[in-house]
Coordinates of C-alpha atoms in Angstrom, one line a residue:
M1 CA 17.9 5.9 -19.4
Q2 CA 17.7 7.9 -22.6
H3 CA 14.8 10.3 -22.6
R4 CA 13.4 11.2 -25.9
S5 CA 12.8 15.0 -26.1
L6 CA 9.1 15.3 -26.9
S7 CA 7.7 18.7 -27.7
R8 CA 4.4 20.0 -26.5
R9 CA 3.3 19.9 -30.2
T10 CA 4.1 16.2 -30.4
V11 CA 2.4 15.4 -27.2
L12 CA -0.8 17.4 -27.8
A13 CA -1.0 17.1 -31.6
S14 CA -4.5 15.6 -31.4
A15 CA -7.2 18.2 -31.3
T16 CA -9.1 15.9 -29.0
V17 CA -6.4 16.1 -26.4
V18 CA -6.1 19.8 -26.8
A19 CA -9.8 20.1 -26.3
A20 CA -9.4 18.2 -23.0
S21 CA -6.5 20.4 -21.7
A22 CA -7.1 21.4 -18.1
T23 CA -7.3 24.8 -16.4
G24 CA -6.7 25.3 -12.7
V25 CA -3.9 24.2 -10.3
V26 CA -3.0 20.5 -9.8
G27 CA -3.8 19.5 -6.3
G28 CA -5.8 22.6 -5.5
A29 CA -9.5 23.3 -5.6
A30 CA -10.8 24.6 -8.9
T31 CA -13.2 27.5 -8.9
P32 CA -16.8 26.6 -9.9
A33 CA -16.3 28.3 -13.3
A34 CA -13.0 26.4 -13.9
A35 CA -14.7 23.1 -12.8
H36 CA -17.6 23.7 -15.2
G37 CA -15.2 24.5 -18.0
R38 CA -13.1 21.5 -17.3
D39 CA -16.1 19.2 -17.3
H40 CA -17.3 20.7 -20.6
R41 CA -14.0 19.9 -22.3
L42 CA -13.8 16.4 -20.8
K43 CA -17.4 15.7 -21.8
K44 CA -16.5 16.7 -25.4
L45 CA -13.6 14.3 -25.2
V46 CA -16.0 11.5 -24.0
S47 CA -18.4 12.3 -26.9
R48 CA -15.6 11.6 -29.4
M49 CA -14.9 8.2 -28.0
S50 CA -16.2 5.0 -29.5
V51 CA -18.0 2.6 -27.1
E52 CA -14.9 0.3 -27.3
A53 CA -12.6 3.2 -26.3
K54 CA -14.9 4.1 -23.4
I55 CA -14.8 0.5 -22.1
G56 CA -11.0 0.5 -22.4
Q57 CA -10.8 3.5 -20.2
L58 CA -12.3 1.5 -17.3
F59 CA -9.7 -1.2 -17.2
V60 CA -6.4 -1.2 -15.2
P61 CA -4.7 -4.5 -16.2
Y62 CA -1.3 -6.0 -15.3
F63 CA 1.3 -6.9 -17.8
Y64 CA 4.8 -8.4 -17.8
G65 CA 8.1 -6.7 -18.6
T66 CA 10.3 -3.7 -17.9
S67 CA 9.7 -2.1 -21.3
A68 CA 6.5 -1.0 -23.1
T69 CA 7.6 -2.1 -26.5
S70 CA 10.7 -4.4 -26.1
P71 CA 10.4 -6.6 -22.9
S72 CA 12.5 -9.7 -22.6
Q73 CA 11.5 -12.7 -24.7
S74 CA 10.3 -14.5 -21.6
D75 CA 8.1 -11.6 -20.7
Q76 CA 6.8 -11.4 -24.2
D77 CA 5.9 -15.1 -24.0
R78 CA 4.1 -14.6 -20.7
N79 CA 2.2 -11.6 -22.1
L80 CA 1.2 -13.7 -25.1
S81 CA 0.1 -16.6 -23.0
E82 CA -2.0 -14.6 -20.5
L83 CA -3.0 -11.4 -22.3
G84 CA -2.9 -12.4 -26.0
V85 CA -0.4 -9.7 -26.9
R86 CA 3.4 -9.5 -26.6
T87 CA 3.8 -6.0 -25.0
V88 CA 1.8 -3.5 -23.0
A89 CA 1.9 -1.2 -26.0
E90 CA 0.0 -3.8 -27.9
L91 CA -2.4 -4.4 -25.0
I92 CA -3.2 -0.7 -24.9
A93 CA -3.8 -0.6 -28.6
K94 CA -6.0 -3.7 -28.7
Y95 CA -8.3 -2.8 -25.8
H96 CA -8.0 1.1 -25.7
I97 CA -6.7 0.7 -22.2
G98 CA -7.0 3.8 -19.9
G99 CA -4.6 2.8 -17.2
V100 CA -2.2 0.1 -16.1
I101 CA -0.7 -1.0 -12.8
F102 CA 3.0 -1.6 -12.1
F103 CA 4.1 -4.6 -10.0
S104 CA 7.5 -5.8 -8.9
G105 CA 8.6 -9.4 -8.6
W106 CA 6.3 -11.7 -10.6
A107 CA 5.3 -9.0 -13.2
N108 CA 8.9 -7.8 -13.7
N109 CA 7.8 -4.2 -14.2
I110 CA 10.2 -2.6 -11.7
Q111 CA 14.0 -2.5 -11.6
D112 CA 15.2 1.0 -10.8
P113 CA 13.9 4.6 -11.1
S114 CA 15.3 5.3 -14.5
Q115 CA 13.7 2.1 -15.9
I116 CA 10.4 2.9 -14.3
A117 CA 10.3 6.3 -15.8
D118 CA 11.2 4.9 -19.2
L119 CA 8.4 2.3 -18.9
A120 CA 5.9 5.0 -17.9
N121 CA 6.9 7.1 -20.9
G122 CA 6.5 4.1 -23.2
V123 CA 3.0 3.5 -21.8
Q124 CA 2.1 7.2 -22.5
R125 CA 3.4 7.0 -26.1
A126 CA 1.2 3.9 -26.6
S127 CA -1.8 5.7 -25.1
L128 CA -1.3 8.8 -27.2
A129 CA -1.1 6.7 -30.3
L130 CA -4.7 5.5 -29.9
P131 CA -7.4 6.8 -32.4
T132 CA -8.7 8.9 -29.5
P133 CA -5.5 9.7 -27.7
V134 CA -5.9 10.0 -23.9
P135 CA -3.0 9.8 -21.5
S136 CA -2.8 6.7 -19.3
L137 CA -3.3 6.7 -15.6
I138 CA -0.5 4.7 -14.2
S139 CA -1.1 3.1 -10.8
I140 CA 0.8 1.3 -8.1
D141 CA 0.5 -0.2 -4.6
Q142 CA 3.2 1.7 -2.7
E143 CA 1.8 1.8 0.8
H144 CA 5.3 1.7 2.4
G145 CA 6.2 -0.5 5.3
A146 CA 5.1 -4.1 4.7
N147 CA 3.4 -3.5 1.3
V148 CA 5.6 -1.8 -1.3
R149 CA 6.4 -2.3 -5.0
I150 CA 9.4 0.0 -5.5
G151 CA 12.4 -0.5 -3.3
S152 CA 15.8 0.3 -4.9
G153 CA 16.4 4.0 -5.4
V154 CA 13.3 5.5 -3.9
T155 CA 12.8 6.8 -0.4
Q156 CA 11.5 4.1 2.0
L157 CA 9.0 5.4 4.6
P158 CA 7.4 4.0 7.7
G159 CA 4.2 2.0 7.0
A160 CA 0.8 2.8 8.3
M161 CA 0.9 1.2 11.8
A162 CA 4.3 2.7 12.4
L163 CA 2.9 6.2 11.5
G164 CA -0.1 5.4 13.7
A165 CA 2.4 4.8 16.6
G166 CA 4.1 8.1 15.9
R167 CA 0.7 9.9 16.2
S168 CA 1.9 12.9 14.2
L169 CA -0.4 14.2 11.5
S170 CA 2.5 16.3 10.2
D171 CA 4.6 13.2 9.8
A172 CA 1.8 11.2 8.1
R173 CA 1.2 14.1 5.7
T174 CA 4.9 14.6 5.0
A175 CA 5.3 10.9 4.3
G176 CA 2.5 11.0 1.8
R177 CA 3.9 14.1 0.2
I178 CA 7.4 12.6 -0.1
S179 CA 6.1 9.4 -1.6
G180 CA 3.7 11.2 -3.9
T181 CA 6.4 13.6 -5.1
E182 CA 8.7 10.7 -6.0
L183 CA 5.9 8.7 -7.7
A184 CA 5.0 11.7 -9.8
A185 CA 8.6 12.1 -10.9
L186 CA 8.5 8.5 -12.0
G187 CA 5.4 9.0 -14.1
I188 CA 3.0 7.2 -11.6
H189 CA -0.2 9.1 -11.0
Q190 CA -2.4 7.0 -8.7
N191 CA -1.3 5.3 -5.5
F192 CA -3.6 2.7 -4.0
A193 CA -3.0 4.1 -0.5
P194 CA -3.7 4.9 2.3
V195 CA -5.3 1.9 4.0
A196 CA -8.4 3.2 5.8
D197 CA -9.2 -0.1 7.5
V198 CA -9.4 -0.2 11.3
N199 CA -7.5 -3.2 12.5
V200 CA -9.6 -4.4 15.4
N201 CA -8.8 -8.1 14.9
P202 CA -5.2 -9.0 15.9
A203 CA -5.5 -12.2 13.8
N204 CA -6.3 -10.2 10.6
P205 CA -4.2 -12.0 8.0
I206 CA -4.4 -9.4 5.3
I207 CA -4.5 -5.9 6.8
N208 CA -2.8 -5.9 10.2
V209 CA 0.2 -3.6 10.2
R210 CA -1.0 -2.1 6.9
S211 CA -3.6 -0.3 9.1
F212 CA -2.9 2.9 11.1
G213 CA -4.4 1.2 14.2
A214 CA -7.5 0.1 16.1
D215 CA -9.0 3.5 17.0
A216 CA -11.4 4.7 14.3
R217 CA -11.0 8.4 15.1
E218 CA -7.2 8.2 15.1
V219 CA -7.1 6.1 11.9
G220 CA -9.4 8.7 10.2
R221 CA -7.1 11.6 11.2
M222 CA -4.0 9.7 9.8
V223 CA -5.9 8.7 6.6
A224 CA -6.9 12.3 6.0
A225 CA -3.4 13.5 6.5
Q226 CA -2.0 11.0 4.1
V227 CA -4.6 11.8 1.5
T228 CA -3.7 15.5 1.8
G229 CA 0.1 14.7 1.4
Y230 CA -0.3 12.5 -1.7
Q231 CA -2.7 14.9 -3.4
Q232 CA -0.5 18.0 -2.6
A233 CA 2.1 16.1 -4.6
G234 CA -0.3 15.8 -7.5
V235 CA -0.8 12.0 -7.1
V236 CA -4.3 10.5 -6.8
A237 CA -4.8 8.9 -3.4
C238 CA -7.0 5.9 -2.9
A239 CA -8.6 5.1 0.5
K240 CA -9.1 1.3 0.8
H241 CA -10.9 -1.1 1.4
F242 CA -14.5 0.0 1.5
P243 CA -16.6 -0.6 3.5
G244 CA -13.8 -1.8 5.9
H245 CA -11.5 -4.9 6.0
G246 CA -10.2 -4.5 9.6
D247 CA -12.2 -7.1 11.4
T248 CA -11.7 -10.3 9.4
G249 CA -9.8 -13.5 10.1
Q250 CA -9.9 -14.5 6.4
D251 CA -7.9 -13.2 3.4
S252 CA -10.1 -12.1 0.5
H253 CA -7.4 -13.2 -1.9
T254 CA -8.3 -16.8 -1.1
G255 CA -11.9 -16.6 0.1
L256 CA -14.9 -14.4 0.8
P257 CA -14.7 -12.9 4.3
V258 CA -17.8 -11.9 6.2
I259 CA -17.9 -8.7 8.4
T260 CA -20.4 -9.4 11.2
H261 CA -20.6 -5.8 12.5
T262 CA -24.0 -4.4 13.1
R263 CA -24.9 -1.2 11.3
E264 CA -24.2 0.7 14.5
E265 CA -20.8 -1.0 14.8
W266 CA -20.0 -0.3 11.2
E267 CA -20.8 3.4 11.7
R268 CA -18.6 3.5 14.8
V269 CA -15.7 1.3 13.8
D270 CA -15.4 1.2 10.0
A271 CA -17.0 4.3 8.5
P272 CA -15.1 7.1 10.2
P273 CA -11.8 6.8 8.2
F274 CA -13.7 6.8 4.9
R275 CA -15.7 9.8 6.0
A276 CA -12.5 11.5 6.9
A277 CA -10.9 10.6 3.6
I278 CA -13.9 12.0 1.7
A279 CA -13.8 15.2 3.8
A280 CA -10.1 15.5 2.9
G281 CA -11.0 15.4 -0.8
V282 CA -9.8 11.9 -1.6
D283 CA -10.1 11.3 -5.4
S284 CA -10.6 7.5 -5.4
I285 CA -11.8 4.8 -3.0
M286 CA -11.1 1.0 -3.4
T287 CA -13.7 -1.6 -2.7
A288 CA -13.3 -4.8 -0.6
H289 CA -14.3 -8.3 -1.7
L290 CA -16.3 -9.2 1.4
Q291 CA -19.8 -9.6 2.7
V292 CA -21.4 -7.1 5.1
P293 CA -24.9 -8.3 5.9
A294 CA -25.7 -5.2 7.9
L295 CA -25.2 -3.1 4.8
D296 CA -26.5 -5.5 2.2
P297 CA -28.6 -8.4 3.4
S298 CA -28.3 -10.1 -0.1
N299 CA -24.7 -10.9 0.9
E300 CA -23.3 -9.8 -2.4
P301 CA -19.5 -9.0 -2.1
A302 CA -19.2 -5.3 -1.5
T303 CA -17.5 -4.8 -4.9
L304 CA -20.6 -6.1 -6.6
S305 CA -23.2 -4.6 -4.2
P306 CA -25.3 -1.6 -5.4
A307 CA -26.6 -1.3 -1.8
I308 CA -23.0 -0.7 -0.6
L309 CA -21.4 1.2 -3.4
Q310 CA -24.3 3.3 -4.7
G311 CA -26.5 3.3 -1.6
V312 CA -23.9 3.8 1.2
L313 CA -20.7 5.2 -0.4
R314 CA -22.3 7.5 -3.0
D315 CA -25.7 8.3 -1.6
E316 CA -25.0 8.3 2.2
L317 CA -21.4 9.3 2.4
G318 CA -21.6 11.7 -0.6
F319 CA -18.6 10.4 -2.5
D320 CA -18.6 11.3 -6.2
G321 CA -15.0 10.4 -7.1
V322 CA -13.7 7.2 -8.7
I323 CA -14.6 3.9 -7.2
V324 CA -11.9 1.3 -7.9
T325 CA -12.5 -2.4 -7.5
D326 CA -9.9 -4.4 -5.6
A327 CA -8.1 -6.8 -7.9
L328 CA -10.7 -8.8 -9.8
N329 CA -8.5 -11.9 -9.9
M330 CA -9.0 -12.4 -6.1
Q331 CA -11.1 -15.3 -5.0
G332 CA -13.3 -13.2 -2.8
V333 CA -15.0 -11.7 -5.9
R334 CA -15.0 -14.8 -8.1
T335 CA -17.0 -17.1 -5.8
K336 CA -20.4 -16.6 -7.3
Y337 CA -19.9 -15.3 -10.9
G338 CA -17.8 -15.9 -13.9
D339 CA -15.0 -13.6 -15.0
D340 CA -17.1 -12.2 -17.8
R341 CA -19.9 -11.1 -15.3
V342 CA -17.8 -9.8 -12.4
P343 CA -16.8 -6.5 -14.2
V344 CA -20.4 -6.0 -15.5
L345 CA -21.8 -6.4 -12.0
A346 CA -19.2 -4.2 -10.5
L347 CA -20.1 -1.4 -13.0
K348 CA -23.8 -1.9 -12.3
A349 CA -23.0 -1.6 -8.5
G350 CA -21.3 1.7 -9.0
A351 CA -17.6 1.0 -9.6
D352 CA -15.6 3.0 -12.2
Q353 CA -12.2 1.5 -12.5
L354 CA -11.9 -2.3 -13.0
L355 CA -8.6 -3.4 -11.5
F356 CA -6.5 -6.4 -12.5
P357 CA -9.0 -8.6 -14.4
P358 CA -7.8 -12.3 -14.5
D359 CA -8.5 -12.4 -18.2
I360 CA -8.6 -9.0 -19.9
D361 CA -10.2 -10.4 -23.1
V362 CA -13.0 -12.1 -21.2
A363 CA -13.6 -9.1 -19.0
Y364 CA -13.5 -6.5 -21.8
H365 CA -15.9 -8.4 -24.0
G366 CA -18.2 -9.2 -21.1
V367 CA -18.6 -5.4 -20.6
L368 CA -18.9 -4.8 -24.3
A369 CA -21.7 -7.4 -24.6
A370 CA -23.5 -5.8 -21.6
V371 CA -23.4 -2.4 -23.3
R372 CA -24.6 -3.8 -26.7
S373 CA -27.5 -5.6 -25.0
G374 CA -28.5 -2.5 -23.1
E375 CA -27.8 -4.1 -19.7
I376 CA -25.4 -1.2 -19.2
T377 CA -26.4 2.0 -20.9
E378 CA -23.9 4.2 -22.7
D379 CA -24.9 7.0 -20.3
R380 CA -23.8 4.8 -17.4
L381 CA -20.5 4.1 -19.2
D382 CA -20.0 7.9 -19.7
E383 CA -20.4 8.6 -16.0
S384 CA -17.5 6.3 -15.1
V385 CA -15.3 7.6 -18.0
L386 CA -15.9 11.2 -17.0
R387 CA -14.9 10.4 -13.4
I388 CA -11.7 8.8 -14.6
L389 CA -10.9 11.7 -16.9
R390 CA -11.4 14.1 -14.0
I391 CA -8.7 12.4 -11.9
K392 CA -6.4 12.2 -14.9
D393 CA -7.0 15.9 -15.3
K394 CA -6.3 16.6 -11.6
A395 CA -3.1 14.6 -11.9
G396 CA -2.0 17.0 -14.6
L397 CA -2.1 14.5 -17.5
F398 CA -3.8 17.0 -19.8
D399 CA -1.7 19.9 -18.6
G400 CA 1.2 19.9 -21.1
S401 CA 3.3 16.7 -21.5
P402 CA 2.5 13.5 -19.6
Y403 CA 6.1 12.4 -20.0
V404 CA 8.7 12.5 -17.3
S405 CA 12.4 13.3 -17.6
Q406 CA 15.6 11.7 -16.4
R407 CA 16.6 15.0 -14.9
Q408 CA 13.5 15.1 -12.7
V409 CA 14.1 11.5 -11.6
D410 CA 17.6 12.3 -10.6
R411 CA 16.7 15.4 -8.8
V412 CA 13.6 14.1 -6.9
V413 CA 13.7 10.3 -6.4
G414 CA 15.5 9.3 -3.3
A415 CA 16.7 12.8 -2.6
R416 CA 18.8 13.3 0.5
G417 CA 16.3 15.6 2.1
H418 CA 13.6 13.0 1.6
R419 CA 15.7 10.2 3.2
L420 CA 16.7 12.3 6.2
A421 CA 13.0 13.2 6.8
A422 CA 12.0 9.6 6.5
A423 CA 14.7 8.5 9.0
R424 CA 13.5 11.1 11.5
I425 CA 9.9 10.1 11.1
A426 CA 10.8 6.4 11.7
E427 CA 12.6 7.3 14.9
R428 CA 9.4 8.8 16.2
T429 CA 7.5 5.6 15.7
T430 CA 9.6 2.9 17.5
T431 CA 7.6 1.9 20.6
L432 CA 9.1 0.8 23.9
L433 CA 6.7 -1.6 25.5
V434 CA 8.7 -3.1 28.4
N435 CA 11.8 -1.7 30.2
R436 CA 12.2 -3.6 33.4
H437 CA 15.0 -2.3 35.7
R438 CA 15.9 0.2 33.0
A439 CA 17.4 -2.5 30.8
L440 CA 17.5 0.1 28.0
P441 CA 19.2 2.1 26.7
L442 CA 22.2 -0.2 26.4
R443 CA 25.1 0.7 28.7
R444 CA 28.4 1.9 27.4
R445 CA 30.0 -1.4 28.5
Q446 CA 27.5 -3.4 26.5
Q447 CA 29.4 -3.4 23.3
K448 CA 29.4 -7.1 22.2
L449 CA 26.0 -7.9 20.8
L450 CA 24.3 -10.9 19.4
V451 CA 21.4 -10.3 17.0
V452 CA 19.3 -13.4 16.6
G453 CA 15.9 -14.5 15.7
A454 CA 13.3 -14.4 12.9
S455 CA 14.7 -12.9 9.8
P456 CA 12.1 -12.1 7.1
A457 CA 13.3 -10.8 3.8
F458 CA 12.8 -7.1 3.1
P459 CA 9.5 -6.4 1.4
T460 CA 11.4 -4.6 -1.4
D461 CA 14.5 -6.8 -1.7
D462 CA 14.5 -10.5 -0.9
T463 CA 18.3 -10.6 -1.0
R464 CA 18.3 -8.6 2.3
T465 CA 17.0 -10.1 5.5
T466 CA 16.2 -8.7 8.9
V467 CA 18.8 -10.2 11.3
P468 CA 22.0 -9.3 9.3
E469 CA 20.6 -5.9 8.4
L470 CA 19.8 -5.1 12.0
A471 CA 23.3 -6.3 13.0
K472 CA 24.8 -4.0 10.4
A473 CA 22.8 -1.1 11.9
F474 CA 24.4 -1.8 15.3
D475 CA 27.8 -2.1 13.7
D476 CA 27.3 1.3 12.1
L477 CA 26.7 2.7 15.6
G478 CA 30.0 1.3 16.9
Y479 CA 29.0 -2.0 18.4
R480 CA 30.8 -5.3 17.9
T481 CA 28.0 -7.5 16.6
T482 CA 27.6 -11.1 15.6
H483 CA 24.3 -12.4 14.2
L484 CA 22.4 -15.7 13.7
A485 CA 19.1 -16.0 11.8
T486 CA 17.0 -18.7 13.3
G487 CA 13.8 -18.3 11.3
R488 CA 10.1 -18.2 12.4
E489 CA 10.1 -21.8 13.4
P490 CA 13.6 -22.6 14.8
D491 CA 14.2 -26.3 15.5
A492 CA 16.0 -27.6 18.6
A493 CA 19.4 -27.6 17.0
K494 CA 19.0 -23.9 15.8
I495 CA 17.9 -22.9 19.3
D496 CA 20.9 -24.6 20.9
E497 CA 23.1 -22.8 18.4
A498 CA 21.6 -19.5 19.4
V499 CA 22.1 -20.2 23.1
A500 CA 25.7 -21.1 22.5
A501 CA 26.2 -17.9 20.4
A502 CA 24.9 -15.8 23.3
R503 CA 27.7 -16.9 25.6
G504 CA 30.2 -14.1 26.1
R505 CA 27.9 -11.4 24.7
D506 CA 27.1 -8.3 26.6
A507 CA 23.5 -8.4 25.4
V508 CA 21.2 -10.2 23.0
V509 CA 18.7 -8.6 20.6
V510 CA 16.2 -11.2 19.6
T511 CA 13.7 -10.5 16.7
T512 CA 10.3 -12.1 16.5
D513 CA 7.8 -12.3 13.6
N514 CA 4.1 -13.3 14.3
V515 CA 4.6 -15.3 17.5
G516 CA 1.7 -17.6 18.2
A517 CA 0.7 -19.8 21.2
T518 CA 2.6 -22.8 19.8
S519 CA 5.4 -20.9 18.1
A520 CA 9.0 -22.2 18.5
Q521 CA 10.0 -18.5 18.8
R522 CA 8.7 -18.6 22.3
T523 CA 11.1 -21.4 23.2
L524 CA 14.0 -19.5 21.6
V525 CA 13.3 -16.4 23.7
S526 CA 12.8 -18.5 26.9
R527 CA 16.1 -20.3 26.4
L528 CA 17.9 -17.0 25.7
L529 CA 16.5 -15.5 28.9
A530 CA 17.8 -18.6 30.8
T531 CA 21.4 -17.8 29.8
G532 CA 21.5 -14.8 32.1
V533 CA 22.7 -12.5 29.3
P534 CA 20.5 -9.4 29.0
V535 CA 17.8 -9.9 26.4
V536 CA 16.2 -7.2 24.3
H537 CA 13.1 -8.2 22.3
L538 CA 12.1 -6.5 19.0
A539 CA 8.8 -7.4 17.3
V540 CA 9.6 -6.6 13.7
R541 CA 6.1 -7.0 12.4
N542 CA 3.1 -7.4 14.8
P543 CA 3.2 -5.6 18.2
Y544 CA 1.1 -8.4 19.5
D545 CA 4.1 -10.8 19.9
I546 CA 5.0 -9.6 23.4
A547 CA 1.8 -11.2 24.8
H548 CA 3.4 -14.7 24.2
L549 CA 6.9 -14.0 25.5
G550 CA 6.7 -13.8 29.3
D551 CA 9.0 -11.7 31.4
V552 CA 11.5 -10.2 28.9
P553 CA 13.4 -7.3 30.5
A554 CA 13.0 -5.1 27.4
S555 CA 10.6 -5.2 24.4
L556 CA 10.1 -2.9 21.5
A557 CA 7.8 -2.8 18.4
S558 CA 9.0 -1.5 15.0
Y559 CA 5.9 -2.5 13.0
C560 CA 7.9 -3.5 10.0
W561 CA 11.3 -4.9 9.1
T562 CA 12.6 -2.6 6.4
E563 CA 15.9 -0.9 6.7
I564 CA 14.4 2.4 7.9
E565 CA 12.5 0.8 10.8
L566 CA 15.4 -1.4 11.8
R567 CA 17.9 1.5 11.8
A568 CA 15.4 3.5 13.9
A569 CA 15.0 0.6 16.4
A570 CA 18.8 0.2 16.7
R571 CA 19.2 3.9 17.5
V572 CA 16.5 3.7 20.1
I573 CA 18.0 0.6 21.7
A574 CA 21.4 2.3 21.7
G575 CA 20.0 5.4 23.3
R576 CA 20.9 7.7 20.4
V577 CA 17.2 8.8 20.3
E578 CA 14.3 8.6 22.8
P579 CA 11.5 6.1 22.2
R580 CA 8.5 8.1 21.3
G581 CA 6.0 5.7 19.7
R582 CA 2.7 4.8 21.3
L583 CA 0.7 1.6 20.6
P584 CA -1.9 2.3 18.0
V585 CA -3.6 -1.0 18.9
P586 CA -4.3 -2.8 22.2
V587 CA -2.4 -6.0 23.0
Q588 CA -4.5 -8.6 24.7
R589 CA -3.2 -11.2 27.1
A590 CA -2.4 -14.5 25.5
D591 CA -3.9 -16.5 28.3
D592 CA -7.2 -14.4 28.4
P593 CA -7.9 -12.4 25.2
T594 CA -10.7 -10.6 27.0
R595 CA -8.2 -8.8 29.1
V596 CA -5.8 -6.2 27.9
L597 CA -2.0 -6.5 28.5
F598 CA -1.1 -3.1 27.0
R599 CA -3.8 -0.5 26.1
T600 CA -3.8 1.6 23.0
G601 CA -1.5 4.6 23.7
H602 CA 0.9 2.6 25.8
G603 CA 4.6 3.4 25.2
L604 CA 7.5 4.1 27.5
S605 CA 10.2 6.6 27.4
Y606 CA 13.7 6.5 29.0
D607 CA 12.5 8.9 31.7
D608 CA 9.7 6.5 32.9

C-alpha cells in the first residue's frame, strides 16, 4: 500500500473541523470542564451543518469494493445498481454520509490489512471533502470466533462463548484490547461487539456461541471486561442486541421473533449484561429486531419502540450514548412498515445510527421528508448528531489526522505478541466434558491418528476447512495423521469409508457440528465407537452436541472451528496443556430436556 503523506494542515484545513478538535485523552474520562468544552465545540459544528448533512451523519450504509474511488468494474456496477453511485466516495458526497460499515465476502471490502487501511483512508478523504468536513466513523462486525469479517493478517481471538468458558475477566479484557488496537491501526473506529445476549435457548439459531453463556451475571462481567478492553484501545464498543436476543428460536434476519419473558424474567435474565455494559462506560448499544410484550404491549419491534429504547434503555437504564439499529435490511424490522418509514420510526423511538438501510436513497429521503414535515424536529436530529460526534471525538477522529499509516499497520496488526497472547487465551478455554477411564491425554504410543467428521469452512476463509486444519495441528505436534471430512450429514457410503479409515489407527478424533436428534453424525460416531479404536469427540461449534452421542470415552468443546481454537484443542488432547475451560451453558439431556446432563461450570482436568 502506498500511503499518501498528509499534513495536519491538509487534514484540518477546514475551520469547522478545527473548531471541533477535541481535548482530553482518548479512552479516558474527561473532566467536567473538558466535557463541557468538547460539547460546546461539537454543538458549534452541528450548528454549521445543513439539514441534509445532519441526516447523512445518521446513516451507516454498506457498499461494494476494495477501494473508495477505484473499485473493480463489477463492484462499480453493483454500487450503481443498488446505491445509485459507482463508489463509496460518491456515496459519501451524495448523501453526506457520516459512517460506513466494512464487510468481507459479498461486499468485497476486505482483502488484507494494507488494503483495509488504504480503503479507510479513502473513506476519510471523501468525508473531509464534504462542504462541512467531518471524519467518518468506520464500523465493522469483528466479534471473533464464529462471527468475523477480517481474517487474513489480523490476530484471530477466541469468540464469546469460548471466553465465557475460560471465565477470565483479564483474558476477555485482553482480547478486546488486542482486537481494538488492531482495528484502530486499520482505521476502524467502531466494533459491533461484544454480544450481551444471554443464550438460555440451546436452539437459538442466531446467537448461540456468539454469547458468553447462559448465566446473566457471568455474561455481564465478561461484557464489561470486553467493553473496557475495546475502549482502552480507542475503539467504540457496542453491546448488542438490546433488549436481549438470547431466548429465541427464530432468526430476526428472516422473521420477527417474540421474547416471552415476563418483566421479572427480563430483569433477571436479559437486563444484567446491558446494565454492566453501561456501568463500564459503553459508548454504543445496538437494538434487536424482536417483540418483547412485557416491555412494550404494542408489540412494535424493539428497534422501533419508544417504550423500549426511550422508556427502558434511556430513562430506566440511564444510557445516553449512541443507540445503533441492527441492520435495517433484516426482515424482523420490515414486517410492518416500508423502507422509507422504518428509519423515521427508529429515530422517533430513540435510535441515533441507522445501520445498513436496504435502499439508502429511500431511507435518506424518508427521513428528510419527516424533518421537512415537522414529524421529526431539527432539535431531535441535533440530539442524535451530537451523540455521534461525541463518539467520533472519543475515538480520536478530531484529534489530529484521521488517517492511518502503513508503518502502524505493519507494527501492530497481527503482531507476534498479540498472536502468542491469543493462543494462550484459547488454551484456557477448551473444555473437557467427558474423560472415561482417563482416555485423555493421548498416550505416547498413540501416534497414528485419524481426524474425521464435520468440516465447516473457517469463518474467515472458506478455502480452509476444519478436519484438514485439525489434522495439520496434530501433525505439527509430531503425530502421524490422516484425515477424512464426512460433512454434517454423512451418507452410508461416507460412514463406511470413515470406519474403514479408522482401522489400524491408534485413535480417532471425530468432529461434530450442531448434532440433532436425527443427525447422521450420531450414526458416524456410533459406528466409529464400534470399531474398538479409541474415539475422542470434539464439538467444534455447540457444546450441546454431546447430549446426542451416547457413551463416548472422551469429549471436548472448542466453541468454534477457527485455527486458534482447533490448535488449542489439539494441544489439550495431546496433553501439551491442561484443559481449563468450564461450560458457560448447561447441557440438557437429549431424551429429557427438563433434566441437565452437564451443569454450567462443568469441566474436567487431567487430575480428575
